């Protein structure tokens, strides 16, 4: 007997797949999302597709141009600026906490991620680089040991990954992440915060340059 997939599971699957297609660039800003076409492609009814689209609207990936036309959101300089301001406030604080709270196991996990990032950078594997770098930042926030901090970043984590996916200055990112790790491993919160701040602001300028072809203000 064929197992019936619950509606909630279908909605989550479609949402996750569409989100990843947007992040990876398979669906580009301005591309239209048509319920009927997506339902056929994913092999589901239009109900989970409709709910997935609403979830992605709430996450900031797509928006309704008109009541009958839904498209992938076109990022603006203001979108990028506001998200990086939030990232600066929270991730810099998280790095300082991580410097005082990280365990040897935590640091070993970050070193493993850095090794994977180095291998992916050498291979020019954009998908793996994006995934590993995102996990590295998530791990640093987790090391801060503050659940409210983690929850505050969770709603925008996908959009940050979407933006930074355009930044292909991978060797520089690897250097910055290694320096950030060393600062956290030193146990000095001031040093960790300083490196995190430099990293976020450098990444902001690179992202603006790659998205809009201009220097950040």
PDB file of C-alpha atoms in Angstrom:
ATOM      1  CA  UNK A   1       0.000   0.000   0.000  1.00  0.00           C
ATOM      2  CA  UNK A   2       1.335   3.425  -0.966  1.00  0.00           C
ATOM      3  CA  UNK A   3       2.016   5.597   2.050  1.00  0.00           C
ATOM      4  CA  UNK A   4       0.106   8.890   1.953  1.00  0.00           C
ATOM      5  CA  UNK A   5       2.236  11.931   2.714  1.00  0.00           C
ATOM      6  CA  UNK A   6       0.568  14.195   5.311  1.00  0.00           C
ATOM      7  CA  UNK A   7      -0.365  17.686   4.166  1.00  0.00           C
ATOM      8  CA  UNK A   8       1.995  19.291   6.675  1.00  0.00           C
ATOM      9  CA  UNK A   9       4.904  17.192   5.421  1.00  0.00           C
ATOM     10  CA  UNK A  10       4.123  18.127   1.815  1.00  0.00           C
ATOM     11  CA  UNK A  11       4.014  21.802   2.740  1.00  0.00           C
ATOM     12  CA  UNK A  12       7.372  21.594   4.530  1.00  0.00           C
ATOM     13  CA  UNK A  13       8.958  19.691   1.645  1.00  0.00           C
ATOM     14  CA  UNK A  14       7.773  22.156  -0.981  1.00  0.00           C
ATOM     15  CA  UNK A  15       8.762  25.126   1.194  1.00  0.00           C
ATOM     16  CA  UNK A  16      12.257  23.738   1.801  1.00  0.00           C
ATOM     17  CA  UNK A  17      12.807  22.888  -1.877  1.00  0.00           C
ATOM     18  CA  UNK A  18      11.628  26.286  -3.119  1.00  0.00           C
ATOM     19  CA  UNK A  19      13.683  28.078  -0.473  1.00  0.00           C
ATOM     20  CA  UNK A  20      16.799  26.185  -1.534  1.00  0.00           C
ATOM     21  CA  UNK A  21      16.147  26.898  -5.222  1.00  0.00           C
ATOM     22  CA  UNK A  22      15.955  30.620  -4.435  1.00  0.00           C
ATOM     23  CA  UNK A  23      19.117  30.550  -2.317  1.00  0.00           C
ATOM     24  CA  UNK A  24      21.014  28.569  -4.966  1.00  0.00           C
ATOM     25  CA  UNK A  25      19.850  30.875  -7.765  1.00  0.00           C
ATOM     26  CA  UNK A  26      17.755  28.337  -9.691  1.00  0.00           C
ATOM     27  CA  UNK A  27      14.842  30.680  -9.053  1.00  0.00           C
ATOM     28  CA  UNK A  28      16.005  34.231  -9.613  1.00  0.00           C
ATOM     29  CA  UNK A  29      14.627  37.591  -8.425  1.00  0.00           C
ATOM     30  CA  UNK A  30      11.562  38.448 -10.486  1.00  0.00           C
ATOM     31  CA  UNK A  31      10.794  34.832 -11.442  1.00  0.00           C
ATOM     32  CA  UNK A  32       7.095  34.069 -11.144  1.00  0.00           C
ATOM     33  CA  UNK A  33       5.749  31.276  -8.919  1.00  0.00           C
ATOM     34  CA  UNK A  34       2.657  29.710 -10.460  1.00  0.00           C
ATOM     35  CA  UNK A  35       0.719  27.396  -8.142  1.00  0.00           C
ATOM     36  CA  UNK A  36      -0.484  25.046 -10.883  1.00  0.00           C
ATOM     37  CA  UNK A  37       2.975  24.599 -12.391  1.00  0.00           C
ATOM     38  CA  UNK A  38       4.628  24.052  -9.017  1.00  0.00           C
ATOM     39  CA  UNK A  39       1.953  21.553  -7.962  1.00  0.00           C
ATOM     40  CA  UNK A  40       2.629  19.512 -11.100  1.00  0.00           C
ATOM     41  CA  UNK A  41       6.395  19.710 -10.630  1.00  0.00           C
ATOM     42  CA  UNK A  42       6.319  18.606  -6.993  1.00  0.00           C
ATOM     43  CA  UNK A  43       3.551  16.058  -7.499  1.00  0.00           C
ATOM     44  CA  UNK A  44       1.196  17.602  -4.952  1.00  0.00           C
ATOM     45  CA  UNK A  45      -2.092  19.477  -4.902  1.00  0.00           C
ATOM     46  CA  UNK A  46      -2.180  23.264  -5.011  1.00  0.00           C
ATOM     47  CA  UNK A  47      -2.950  23.538  -1.277  1.00  0.00           C
ATOM     48  CA  UNK A  48       0.577  22.737   0.043  1.00  0.00           C
ATOM     49  CA  UNK A  49       2.058  24.901  -2.721  1.00  0.00           C
ATOM     50  CA  UNK A  50      -0.144  27.824  -1.694  1.00  0.00           C
ATOM     51  CA  UNK A  51       0.856  27.370   1.945  1.00  0.00           C
ATOM     52  CA  UNK A  52       4.543  27.088   1.006  1.00  0.00           C
ATOM     53  CA  UNK A  53       4.343  30.344  -0.924  1.00  0.00           C
ATOM     54  CA  UNK A  54       2.754  32.078   2.065  1.00  0.00           C
ATOM     55  CA  UNK A  55       5.560  30.787   4.291  1.00  0.00           C
ATOM     56  CA  UNK A  56       8.184  32.125   1.879  1.00  0.00           C
ATOM     57  CA  UNK A  57       6.419  35.486   1.781  1.00  0.00           C
ATOM     58  CA  UNK A  58       6.655  35.616   5.572  1.00  0.00           C
ATOM     59  CA  UNK A  59      10.362  34.723   5.390  1.00  0.00           C
ATOM     60  CA  UNK A  60      11.027  37.501   2.873  1.00  0.00           C
ATOM     61  CA  UNK A  61      11.945  35.345  -0.129  1.00  0.00           C
ATOM     62  CA  UNK A  62       8.937  36.084  -2.330  1.00  0.00           C
ATOM     63  CA  UNK A  63       6.187  38.682  -2.462  1.00  0.00           C
ATOM     64  CA  UNK A  64       2.872  39.362  -4.149  1.00  0.00           C
ATOM     65  CA  UNK A  65       3.327  41.871  -6.982  1.00  0.00           C
ATOM     66  CA  UNK A  66      -0.433  41.739  -7.456  1.00  0.00           C
ATOM     67  CA  UNK A  67      -3.097  39.569  -5.801  1.00  0.00           C
ATOM     68  CA  UNK A  68      -2.647  37.061  -8.656  1.00  0.00           C
ATOM     69  CA  UNK A  69       1.076  37.343  -9.323  1.00  0.00           C
ATOM     70  CA  UNK A  70       3.750  36.042  -6.929  1.00  0.00           C
ATOM     71  CA  UNK A  71       7.441  36.501  -7.717  1.00  0.00           C
ATOM     72  CA  UNK A  72      10.819  35.939  -6.122  1.00  0.00           C
ATOM     73  CA  UNK A  73      11.688  39.097  -4.255  1.00  0.00           C
ATOM     74  CA  UNK A  74      14.167  41.538  -5.756  1.00  0.00           C
ATOM     75  CA  UNK A  75      16.625  42.514  -3.041  1.00  0.00           C
ATOM     76  CA  UNK A  76      17.266  46.216  -2.526  1.00  0.00           C
ATOM     77  CA  UNK A  77      20.254  47.956  -0.914  1.00  0.00           C
ATOM     78  CA  UNK A  78      17.987  48.763   2.040  1.00  0.00           C
ATOM     79  CA  UNK A  79      17.125  45.065   2.478  1.00  0.00           C
ATOM     80  CA  UNK A  80      20.820  44.197   2.642  1.00  0.00           C
ATOM     81  CA  UNK A  81      21.700  47.098   4.931  1.00  0.00           C
ATOM     82  CA  UNK A  82      18.971  46.275   7.457  1.00  0.00           C
ATOM     83  CA  UNK A  83      19.800  42.576   7.592  1.00  0.00           C
ATOM     84  CA  UNK A  84      23.493  43.203   8.065  1.00  0.00           C
ATOM     85  CA  UNK A  85      22.771  45.741  10.803  1.00  0.00           C
ATOM     86  CA  UNK A  86      20.874  43.002  12.613  1.00  0.00           C
ATOM     87  CA  UNK A  87      23.648  40.516  11.937  1.00  0.00           C
ATOM     88  CA  UNK A  88      26.231  42.950  13.271  1.00  0.00           C
ATOM     89  CA  UNK A  89      24.312  43.503  16.490  1.00  0.00           C
ATOM     90  CA  UNK A  90      23.653  39.823  17.198  1.00  0.00           C
ATOM     91  CA  UNK A  91      26.619  37.930  15.740  1.00  0.00           C
ATOM     92  CA  UNK A  92      29.221  40.242  17.232  1.00  0.00           C
ATOM     93  CA  UNK A  93      27.604  39.810  20.636  1.00  0.00           C
ATOM     94  CA  UNK A  94      27.440  36.048  20.086  1.00  0.00           C
ATOM     95  CA  UNK A  95      31.148  35.874  19.269  1.00  0.00           C
ATOM     96  CA  UNK A  96      32.017  37.553  22.562  1.00  0.00           C
ATOM     97  CA  UNK A  97      29.894  35.083  24.499  1.00  0.00           C
ATOM     98  CA  UNK A  98      31.312  32.159  22.547  1.00  0.00           C
ATOM     99  CA  UNK A  99      34.844  33.162  23.530  1.00  0.00           C
ATOM    100  CA  UNK A 100      33.970  32.693  27.187  1.00  0.00           C
ATOM    101  CA  UNK A 101      31.676  29.662  26.853  1.00  0.00           C
ATOM    102  CA  UNK A 102      33.037  27.464  24.051  1.00  0.00           C
ATOM    103  CA  UNK A 103      34.029  23.959  25.081  1.00  0.00           C
ATOM    104  CA  UNK A 104      36.907  21.939  23.552  1.00  0.00           C
ATOM    105  CA  UNK A 105      34.257  19.919  21.688  1.00  0.00           C
ATOM    106  CA  UNK A 106      32.715  23.115  20.307  1.00  0.00           C
ATOM    107  CA  UNK A 107      36.086  24.309  19.042  1.00  0.00           C
ATOM    108  CA  UNK A 108      36.846  20.915  17.510  1.00  0.00           C
ATOM    109  CA  UNK A 109      33.574  21.062  15.562  1.00  0.00           C
ATOM    110  CA  UNK A 110      34.434  24.528  14.225  1.00  0.00           C
ATOM    111  CA  UNK A 111      37.892  23.313  13.172  1.00  0.00           C
ATOM    112  CA  UNK A 112      36.250  20.465  11.285  1.00  0.00           C
ATOM    113  CA  UNK A 113      33.975  22.918   9.494  1.00  0.00           C
ATOM    114  CA  UNK A 114      36.970  25.080   8.598  1.00  0.00           C
ATOM    115  CA  UNK A 115      38.732  22.040   7.131  1.00  0.00           C
ATOM    116  CA  UNK A 116      35.669  21.291   5.017  1.00  0.00           C
ATOM    117  CA  UNK A 117      35.449  24.924   3.940  1.00  0.00           C
ATOM    118  CA  UNK A 118      39.115  24.863   2.905  1.00  0.00           C
ATOM    119  CA  UNK A 119      38.603  21.750   0.780  1.00  0.00           C
ATOM    120  CA  UNK A 120      35.477  23.201  -0.831  1.00  0.00           C
ATOM    121  CA  UNK A 121      37.253  26.508  -1.496  1.00  0.00           C
ATOM    122  CA  UNK A 122      40.115  24.731  -3.231  1.00  0.00           C
ATOM    123  CA  UNK A 123      37.616  22.766  -5.331  1.00  0.00           C
ATOM    124  CA  UNK A 124      35.510  25.847  -6.110  1.00  0.00           C
ATOM    125  CA  UNK A 125      32.410  24.068  -4.792  1.00  0.00           C
ATOM    126  CA  UNK A 126      29.998  26.962  -4.272  1.00  0.00           C
ATOM    127  CA  UNK A 127      27.150  24.919  -2.821  1.00  0.00           C
ATOM    128  CA  UNK A 128      29.326  23.262  -0.178  1.00  0.00           C
ATOM    129  CA  UNK A 129      31.062  26.529   0.677  1.00  0.00           C
ATOM    130  CA  UNK A 130      27.716  28.237   1.256  1.00  0.00           C
ATOM    131  CA  UNK A 131      26.406  25.361   3.353  1.00  0.00           C
ATOM    132  CA  UNK A 132      29.545  24.985   5.486  1.00  0.00           C
ATOM    133  CA  UNK A 133      29.979  28.717   6.048  1.00  0.00           C
ATOM    134  CA  UNK A 134      26.350  29.008   7.161  1.00  0.00           C
ATOM    135  CA  UNK A 135      26.788  26.083   9.542  1.00  0.00           C
ATOM    136  CA  UNK A 136      29.947  27.672  10.911  1.00  0.00           C
ATOM    137  CA  UNK A 137      28.098  30.872  11.788  1.00  0.00           C
ATOM    138  CA  UNK A 138      25.245  28.848  13.270  1.00  0.00           C
ATOM    139  CA  UNK A 139      27.759  26.932  15.396  1.00  0.00           C
ATOM    140  CA  UNK A 140      29.299  30.142  16.748  1.00  0.00           C
ATOM    141  CA  UNK A 141      25.866  31.459  17.706  1.00  0.00           C
ATOM    142  CA  UNK A 142      25.084  28.122  19.372  1.00  0.00           C
ATOM    143  CA  UNK A 143      28.351  28.328  21.337  1.00  0.00           C
ATOM    144  CA  UNK A 144      27.121  31.579  22.851  1.00  0.00           C
ATOM    145  CA  UNK A 145      24.700  29.472  24.855  1.00  0.00           C
ATOM    146  CA  UNK A 146      21.814  31.925  24.616  1.00  0.00           C
ATOM    147  CA  UNK A 147      18.603  30.421  23.223  1.00  0.00           C
ATOM    148  CA  UNK A 148      16.942  33.826  22.759  1.00  0.00           C
ATOM    149  CA  UNK A 149      19.885  34.963  20.643  1.00  0.00           C
ATOM    150  CA  UNK A 150      19.518  31.879  18.452  1.00  0.00           C
ATOM    151  CA  UNK A 151      15.780  32.450  18.096  1.00  0.00           C
ATOM    152  CA  UNK A 152      16.320  36.096  17.134  1.00  0.00           C
ATOM    153  CA  UNK A 153      18.562  35.122  14.206  1.00  0.00           C
ATOM    154  CA  UNK A 154      16.520  32.152  13.020  1.00  0.00           C
ATOM    155  CA  UNK A 155      13.851  34.087  11.039  1.00  0.00           C
ATOM    156  CA  UNK A 156      16.490  35.861   8.911  1.00  0.00           C
ATOM    157  CA  UNK A 157      19.054  33.061   8.596  1.00  0.00           C
ATOM    158  CA  UNK A 158      17.726  31.967   5.210  1.00  0.00           C
ATOM    159  CA  UNK A 159      17.747  35.475   3.760  1.00  0.00           C
ATOM    160  CA  UNK A 160      21.298  36.050   4.992  1.00  0.00           C
ATOM    161  CA  UNK A 161      22.372  32.831   3.308  1.00  0.00           C
ATOM    162  CA  UNK A 162      20.586  33.955   0.123  1.00  0.00           C
ATOM    163  CA  UNK A 163      22.450  37.264   0.114  1.00  0.00           C
ATOM    164  CA  UNK A 164      25.886  35.943   0.997  1.00  0.00           C
ATOM    165  CA  UNK A 165      25.560  33.177  -1.621  1.00  0.00           C
ATOM    166  CA  UNK A 166      26.348  35.881  -4.197  1.00  0.00           C
ATOM    167  CA  UNK A 167      29.668  36.659  -2.512  1.00  0.00           C
ATOM    168  CA  UNK A 168      32.258  34.523  -4.298  1.00  0.00           C
ATOM    169  CA  UNK A 169      35.340  35.932  -2.555  1.00  0.00           C
ATOM    170  CA  UNK A 170      35.798  32.501  -1.008  1.00  0.00           C
ATOM    171  CA  UNK A 171      39.528  32.555  -0.133  1.00  0.00           C
ATOM    172  CA  UNK A 172      39.040  35.824   1.753  1.00  0.00           C
ATOM    173  CA  UNK A 173      36.037  34.381   3.599  1.00  0.00           C
ATOM    174  CA  UNK A 174      38.127  31.382   4.639  1.00  0.00           C
ATOM    175  CA  UNK A 175      40.862  33.649   6.013  1.00  0.00           C
ATOM    176  CA  UNK A 176      38.325  35.701   7.972  1.00  0.00           C
ATOM    177  CA  UNK A 177      36.650  32.615   9.404  1.00  0.00           C
ATOM    178  CA  UNK A 178      39.987  31.182  10.513  1.00  0.00           C
ATOM    179  CA  UNK A 179      40.864  34.465  12.212  1.00  0.00           C
ATOM    180  CA  UNK A 180      37.448  34.542  13.897  1.00  0.00           C
ATOM    181  CA  UNK A 181      37.948  30.997  15.134  1.00  0.00           C
ATOM    182  CA  UNK A 182      41.373  31.846  16.564  1.00  0.00           C
ATOM    183  CA  UNK A 183      39.915  34.869  18.337  1.00  0.00           C
ATOM    184  CA  UNK A 184      37.140  32.808  19.917  1.00  0.00           C
ATOM    185  CA  UNK A 185      39.544  29.990  20.826  1.00  0.00           C
ATOM    186  CA  UNK A 186      41.771  32.529  22.601  1.00  0.00           C
ATOM    187  CA  UNK A 187      39.046  33.042  25.193  1.00  0.00           C
ATOM    188  CA  UNK A 188      39.297  36.829  24.820  1.00  0.00           C
ATOM    189  CA  UNK A 189      35.765  38.226  24.245  1.00  0.00           C
ATOM    190  CA  UNK A 190      37.015  41.664  23.154  1.00  0.00           C
ATOM    191  CA  UNK A 191      39.236  40.100  20.503  1.00  0.00           C
ATOM    192  CA  UNK A 192      36.396  37.835  19.352  1.00  0.00           C
ATOM    193  CA  UNK A 193      33.965  40.747  19.052  1.00  0.00           C
ATOM    194  CA  UNK A 194      36.498  42.837  17.133  1.00  0.00           C
ATOM    195  CA  UNK A 195      37.114  40.065  14.579  1.00  0.00           C
ATOM    196  CA  UNK A 196      33.385  39.363  14.254  1.00  0.00           C
ATOM    197  CA  UNK A 197      32.666  43.039  13.625  1.00  0.00           C
ATOM    198  CA  UNK A 198      35.366  43.281  10.960  1.00  0.00           C
ATOM    199  CA  UNK A 199      34.085  40.117   9.308  1.00  0.00           C
ATOM    200  CA  UNK A 200      30.450  41.217   9.192  1.00  0.00           C
ATOM    201  CA  UNK A 201      31.302  44.649   7.785  1.00  0.00           C
ATOM    202  CA  UNK A 202      33.688  43.215   5.187  1.00  0.00           C
ATOM    203  CA  UNK A 203      31.042  40.686   4.167  1.00  0.00           C
ATOM    204  CA  UNK A 204      28.473  43.472   3.916  1.00  0.00           C
ATOM    205  CA  UNK A 205      30.637  45.472   1.518  1.00  0.00           C
ATOM    206  CA  UNK A 206      31.351  42.372  -0.589  1.00  0.00           C
ATOM    207  CA  UNK A 207      27.679  41.413  -0.731  1.00  0.00           C
ATOM    208  CA  UNK A 208      26.598  44.894  -1.848  1.00  0.00           C
ATOM    209  CA  UNK A 209      29.321  44.903  -4.485  1.00  0.00           C
ATOM    210  CA  UNK A 210      28.285  41.521  -5.871  1.00  0.00           C
ATOM    211  CA  UNK A 211      24.541  42.214  -5.736  1.00  0.00           C
ATOM    212  CA  UNK A 212      24.463  45.766  -7.054  1.00  0.00           C
ATOM    213  CA  UNK A 213      27.888  46.409  -8.578  1.00  0.00           C
ATOM    214  CA  UNK A 214      28.562  49.319  -6.257  1.00  0.00           C
ATOM    215  CA  UNK A 215      30.419  50.064  -3.049  1.00  0.00           C
ATOM    216  CA  UNK A 216      28.520  49.994   0.216  1.00  0.00           C
ATOM    217  CA  UNK A 217      27.980  53.353   1.949  1.00  0.00           C
TER     218      UNK A 217
END
